[in-house]
């Protein structure tokens, strides 16, 4: 009984928190599904800095796990645009350029 209630609560929590769900999917190596959940989180989020963090997570998956460098670069640039004075997206873009040589 308690396990069923806990499972239902977790399912409801994940529906309301797609970024957490995205992280779970990433850990399960379901990268495309994780990106879709981060995109859902971006649509639900009002805080630009959090949106930037989600875009960075997308960029990292696109680059490091899926090898989609041009798409990853666009996502990293969007992350930098939304979360100003944040160097991580630029470091990721640098890694992309370094890996292409």
PDB file of N, CA, C and O in Angstrom, residues 36-74:
ATOM      1  N   UNK A  36      14.336  16.169 -24.148  1.00  0.00           N
ATOM      2  CA  UNK A  36      12.921  16.535 -24.268  1.00  0.00           C
ATOM      3  C   UNK A  36      12.364  17.034 -22.931  1.00  0.00           C
ATOM      4  O   UNK A  36      11.592  18.010 -22.894  1.00  0.00           O
ATOM      5  N   UNK A  37      12.759  16.404 -21.842  1.00  0.00           N
ATOM      6  CA  UNK A  37      12.280  16.832 -20.522  1.00  0.00           C
ATOM      7  C   UNK A  37      12.907  18.175 -20.129  1.00  0.00           C
ATOM      8  O   UNK A  37      12.239  19.013 -19.519  1.00  0.00           O
ATOM      9  N   UNK A  38      14.189  18.388 -20.466  1.00  0.00           N
ATOM     10  CA  UNK A  38      14.781  19.707 -20.194  1.00  0.00           C
ATOM     11  C   UNK A  38      14.062  20.785 -20.996  1.00  0.00           C
ATOM     12  O   UNK A  38      13.827  21.882 -20.492  1.00  0.00           O
ATOM     13  N   UNK A  39      13.684  20.473 -22.233  1.00  0.00           N
ATOM     14  CA  UNK A  39      12.938  21.443 -23.042  1.00  0.00           C
ATOM     15  C   UNK A  39      11.578  21.747 -22.413  1.00  0.00           C
ATOM     16  O   UNK A  39      11.127  22.890 -22.403  1.00  0.00           O
ATOM     17  N   UNK A  40      10.957  20.731 -21.851  1.00  0.00           N
ATOM     18  CA  UNK A  40       9.693  20.919 -21.135  1.00  0.00           C
ATOM     19  C   UNK A  40       9.911  21.805 -19.907  1.00  0.00           C
ATOM     20  O   UNK A  40       9.105  22.698 -19.624  1.00  0.00           O
ATOM     21  N   UNK A  41      11.006  21.568 -19.200  1.00  0.00           N
ATOM     22  CA  UNK A  41      11.327  22.379 -18.024  1.00  0.00           C
ATOM     23  C   UNK A  41      11.547  23.843 -18.415  1.00  0.00           C
ATOM     24  O   UNK A  41      11.117  24.757 -17.698  1.00  0.00           O
ATOM     25  N   UNK A  42      12.191  24.076 -19.548  1.00  0.00           N
ATOM     26  CA  UNK A  42      12.430  25.434 -20.027  1.00  0.00           C
ATOM     27  C   UNK A  42      11.100  26.143 -20.270  1.00  0.00           C
ATOM     28  O   UNK A  42      10.927  27.303 -19.898  1.00  0.00           O
ATOM     29  N   UNK A  43      10.165  25.436 -20.877  1.00  0.00           N
ATOM     30  CA  UNK A  43       8.861  26.036 -21.152  1.00  0.00           C
ATOM     31  C   UNK A  43       8.099  26.384 -19.879  1.00  0.00           C
ATOM     32  O   UNK A  43       7.366  27.367 -19.845  1.00  0.00           O
ATOM     33  N   UNK A  44       8.289  25.597 -18.830  1.00  0.00           N
ATOM     34  CA  UNK A  44       7.580  25.832 -17.570  1.00  0.00           C
ATOM     35  C   UNK A  44       8.261  26.887 -16.696  1.00  0.00           C
ATOM     36  O   UNK A  44       7.625  27.479 -15.834  1.00  0.00           O
ATOM     37  N   UNK A  45       9.545  27.103 -16.923  1.00  0.00           N
ATOM     38  CA  UNK A  45      10.359  27.967 -16.060  1.00  0.00           C
ATOM     39  C   UNK A  45      10.213  29.436 -16.426  1.00  0.00           C
ATOM     40  O   UNK A  45      10.151  29.798 -17.587  1.00  0.00           O
ATOM     41  N   UNK A  46      10.191  30.281 -15.419  1.00  0.00           N
ATOM     42  CA  UNK A  46      10.141  31.721 -15.623  1.00  0.00           C
ATOM     43  C   UNK A  46      11.490  32.387 -15.371  1.00  0.00           C
ATOM     44  O   UNK A  46      11.765  33.454 -15.908  1.00  0.00           O
ATOM     45  N   UNK A  47      12.341  31.770 -14.582  1.00  0.00           N
ATOM     46  CA  UNK A  47      13.642  32.314 -14.217  1.00  0.00           C
ATOM     47  C   UNK A  47      14.643  32.050 -15.343  1.00  0.00           C
ATOM     48  O   UNK A  47      14.951  30.897 -15.659  1.00  0.00           O
ATOM     49  N   UNK A  48      15.165  33.123 -15.940  1.00  0.00           N
ATOM     50  CA  UNK A  48      16.090  32.982 -17.059  1.00  0.00           C
ATOM     51  C   UNK A  48      17.370  32.246 -16.678  1.00  0.00           C
ATOM     52  O   UNK A  48      17.926  31.507 -17.496  1.00  0.00           O
ATOM     53  N   UNK A  49      17.859  32.438 -15.467  1.00  0.00           N
ATOM     54  CA  UNK A  49      19.083  31.748 -15.061  1.00  0.00           C
ATOM     55  C   UNK A  49      18.878  30.237 -15.018  1.00  0.00           C
ATOM     56  O   UNK A  49      19.737  29.477 -15.454  1.00  0.00           O
ATOM     57  N   UNK A  50      17.734  29.802 -14.516  1.00  0.00           N
ATOM     58  CA  UNK A  50      17.447  28.358 -14.506  1.00  0.00           C
ATOM     59  C   UNK A  50      17.285  27.850 -15.927  1.00  0.00           C
ATOM     60  O   UNK A  50      17.745  26.752 -16.257  1.00  0.00           O
ATOM     61  N   UNK A  51      16.624  28.649 -16.787  1.00  0.00           N
ATOM     62  CA  UNK A  51      16.508  28.261 -18.194  1.00  0.00           C
ATOM     63  C   UNK A  51      17.898  28.091 -18.792  1.00  0.00           C
ATOM     64  O   UNK A  51      18.150  27.144 -19.542  1.00  0.00           O
ATOM     65  N   UNK A  52      18.802  28.994 -18.451  1.00  0.00           N
ATOM     66  CA  UNK A  52      20.172  28.899 -18.943  1.00  0.00           C
ATOM     67  C   UNK A  52      20.849  27.613 -18.495  1.00  0.00           C
ATOM     68  O   UNK A  52      21.557  26.975 -19.268  1.00  0.00           O
ATOM     69  N   UNK A  53      20.614  27.236 -17.256  1.00  0.00           N
ATOM     70  CA  UNK A  53      21.195  25.991 -16.752  1.00  0.00           C
ATOM     71  C   UNK A  53      20.637  24.782 -17.497  1.00  0.00           C
ATOM     72  O   UNK A  53      21.369  23.835 -17.807  1.00  0.00           O
ATOM     73  N   UNK A  54      19.346  24.810 -17.799  1.00  0.00           N
ATOM     74  CA  UNK A  54      18.741  23.707 -18.548  1.00  0.00           C
ATOM     75  C   UNK A  54      19.306  23.649 -19.969  1.00  0.00           C
ATOM     76  O   UNK A  54      19.592  22.567 -20.480  1.00  0.00           O
ATOM     77  N   UNK A  55      19.465  24.821 -20.590  1.00  0.00           N
ATOM     78  CA  UNK A  55      20.064  24.848 -21.928  1.00  0.00           C
ATOM     79  C   UNK A  55      21.495  24.317 -21.888  1.00  0.00           C
ATOM     80  O   UNK A  55      21.938  23.626 -22.805  1.00  0.00           O
ATOM     81  N   UNK A  56      22.221  24.645 -20.821  1.00  0.00           N
ATOM     82  CA  UNK A  56      23.585  24.126 -20.687  1.00  0.00           C
ATOM     83  C   UNK A  56      23.563  22.596 -20.582  1.00  0.00           C
ATOM     84  O   UNK A  56      24.385  21.915 -21.206  1.00  0.00           O
ATOM     85  N   UNK A  57      22.638  22.073 -19.802  1.00  0.00           N
ATOM     86  CA  UNK A  57      22.529  20.614 -19.678  1.00  0.00           C
ATOM     87  C   UNK A  57      22.228  19.983 -21.032  1.00  0.00           C
ATOM     88  O   UNK A  57      22.812  18.957 -21.390  1.00  0.00           O
ATOM     89  N   UNK A  58      21.341  20.605 -21.782  1.00  0.00           N
ATOM     90  CA  UNK A  58      21.028  20.117 -23.129  1.00  0.00           C
ATOM     91  C   UNK A  58      22.286  20.146 -23.996  1.00  0.00           C
ATOM     92  O   UNK A  58      22.597  19.173 -24.686  1.00  0.00           O
ATOM     93  N   UNK A  59      22.999  21.270 -23.968  1.00  0.00           N
ATOM     94  CA  UNK A  59      24.216  21.404 -24.780  1.00  0.00           C
ATOM     95  C   UNK A  59      25.243  20.346 -24.420  1.00  0.00           C
ATOM     96  O   UNK A  59      25.871  19.747 -25.304  1.00  0.00           O
ATOM     97  N   UNK A  60      25.394  20.095 -23.147  1.00  0.00           N
ATOM     98  CA  UNK A  60      26.359  19.099 -22.693  1.00  0.00           C
ATOM     99  C   UNK A  60      25.991  17.702 -23.205  1.00  0.00           C
ATOM    100  O   UNK A  60      26.850  16.962 -23.695  1.00  0.00           O
ATOM    101  N   UNK A  61      24.718  17.358 -23.131  1.00  0.00           N
ATOM    102  CA  UNK A  61      24.270  16.053 -23.633  1.00  0.00           C
ATOM    103  C   UNK A  61      24.474  15.983 -25.148  1.00  0.00           C
ATOM    104  O   UNK A  61      24.988  14.984 -25.668  1.00  0.00           O
ATOM    105  N   UNK A  62      24.072  17.046 -25.839  1.00  0.00           N
ATOM    106  CA  UNK A  62      24.198  17.050 -27.294  1.00  0.00           C
ATOM    107  C   UNK A  62      25.647  16.866 -27.724  1.00  0.00           C
ATOM    108  O   UNK A  62      25.929  16.127 -28.668  1.00  0.00           O
ATOM    109  N   UNK A  63      26.561  17.516 -27.027  1.00  0.00           N
ATOM    110  CA  UNK A  63      27.974  17.436 -27.382  1.00  0.00           C
ATOM    111  C   UNK A  63      28.620  16.153 -26.890  1.00  0.00           C
ATOM    112  O   UNK A  63      29.166  15.376 -27.664  1.00  0.00           O
ATOM    113  N   UNK A  64      28.560  15.921 -25.586  1.00  0.00           N
ATOM    114  CA  UNK A  64      29.325  14.828 -24.986  1.00  0.00           C
ATOM    115  C   UNK A  64      28.729  13.444 -25.220  1.00  0.00           C
ATOM    116  O   UNK A  64      29.453  12.456 -25.263  1.00  0.00           O
ATOM    117  N   UNK A  65      27.420  13.362 -25.350  1.00  0.00           N
ATOM    118  CA  UNK A  65      26.772  12.047 -25.474  1.00  0.00           C
ATOM    119  C   UNK A  65      26.264  11.741 -26.873  1.00  0.00           C
ATOM    120  O   UNK A  65      26.184  10.587 -27.260  1.00  0.00           O
ATOM    121  N   UNK A  66      25.886  12.780 -27.630  1.00  0.00           N
ATOM    122  CA  UNK A  66      25.269  12.541 -28.932  1.00  0.00           C
ATOM    123  C   UNK A  66      26.112  13.011 -30.113  1.00  0.00           C
ATOM    124  O   UNK A  66      25.783  12.711 -31.256  1.00  0.00           O
ATOM    125  N   UNK A  67      27.188  13.758 -29.835  1.00  0.00           N
ATOM    126  CA  UNK A  67      28.066  14.220 -30.900  1.00  0.00           C
ATOM    127  C   UNK A  67      27.434  15.214 -31.853  1.00  0.00           C
ATOM    128  O   UNK A  67      27.847  15.325 -33.000  1.00  0.00           O
ATOM    129  N   UNK A  68      26.451  15.950 -31.394  1.00  0.00           N
ATOM    130  CA  UNK A  68      25.756  16.947 -32.216  1.00  0.00           C
ATOM    131  C   UNK A  68      26.346  18.332 -31.919  1.00  0.00           C
ATOM    132  O   UNK A  68      25.735  19.155 -31.247  1.00  0.00           O
ATOM    133  N   UNK A  69      27.530  18.570 -32.466  1.00  0.00           N
ATOM    134  CA  UNK A  69      28.271  19.776 -32.099  1.00  0.00           C
ATOM    135  C   UNK A  69      27.583  21.078 -32.474  1.00  0.00           C
ATOM    136  O   UNK A  69      27.559  22.014 -31.674  1.00  0.00           O
ATOM    137  N   UNK A  70      27.042  21.188 -33.672  1.00  0.00           N
ATOM    138  CA  UNK A  70      26.450  22.469 -34.067  1.00  0.00           C
ATOM    139  C   UNK A  70      25.197  22.767 -33.245  1.00  0.00           C
ATOM    140  O   UNK A  70      24.978  23.909 -32.827  1.00  0.00           O
ATOM    141  N   UNK A  71      24.401  21.748 -32.988  1.00  0.00           N
ATOM    142  CA  UNK A  71      23.212  21.927 -32.144  1.00  0.00           C
ATOM    143  C   UNK A  71      23.636  22.255 -30.714  1.00  0.00           C
ATOM    144  O   UNK A  71      23.033  23.108 -30.060  1.00  0.00           O
ATOM    145  N   UNK A  72      24.667  21.576 -30.244  1.00  0.00           N
ATOM    146  CA  UNK A  72      25.173  21.816 -28.895  1.00  0.00           C
ATOM    147  C   UNK A  72      25.694  23.244 -28.753  1.00  0.00           C
ATOM    148  O   UNK A  72      25.460  23.904 -27.735  1.00  0.00           O
ATOM    149  N   UNK A  73      26.376  23.720 -29.774  1.00  0.00           N
ATOM    150  CA  UNK A  73      26.906  25.085 -29.752  1.00  0.00           C
ATOM    151  C   UNK A  73      25.761  26.102 -29.653  1.00  0.00           C
ATOM    152  O   UNK A  73      25.820  27.047 -28.879  1.00  0.00           O
ATOM    153  N   UNK A  74      24.695  25.880 -30.396  1.00  0.00           N
ATOM    154  CA  UNK A  74      23.531  26.774 -30.341  1.00  0.00           C
ATOM    155  C   UNK A  74      22.894  26.752 -28.949  1.00  0.00           C
ATOM    156  O   UNK A  74      22.529  27.799 -28.412  1.00  0.00           O
TER     157      UNK A  74
END
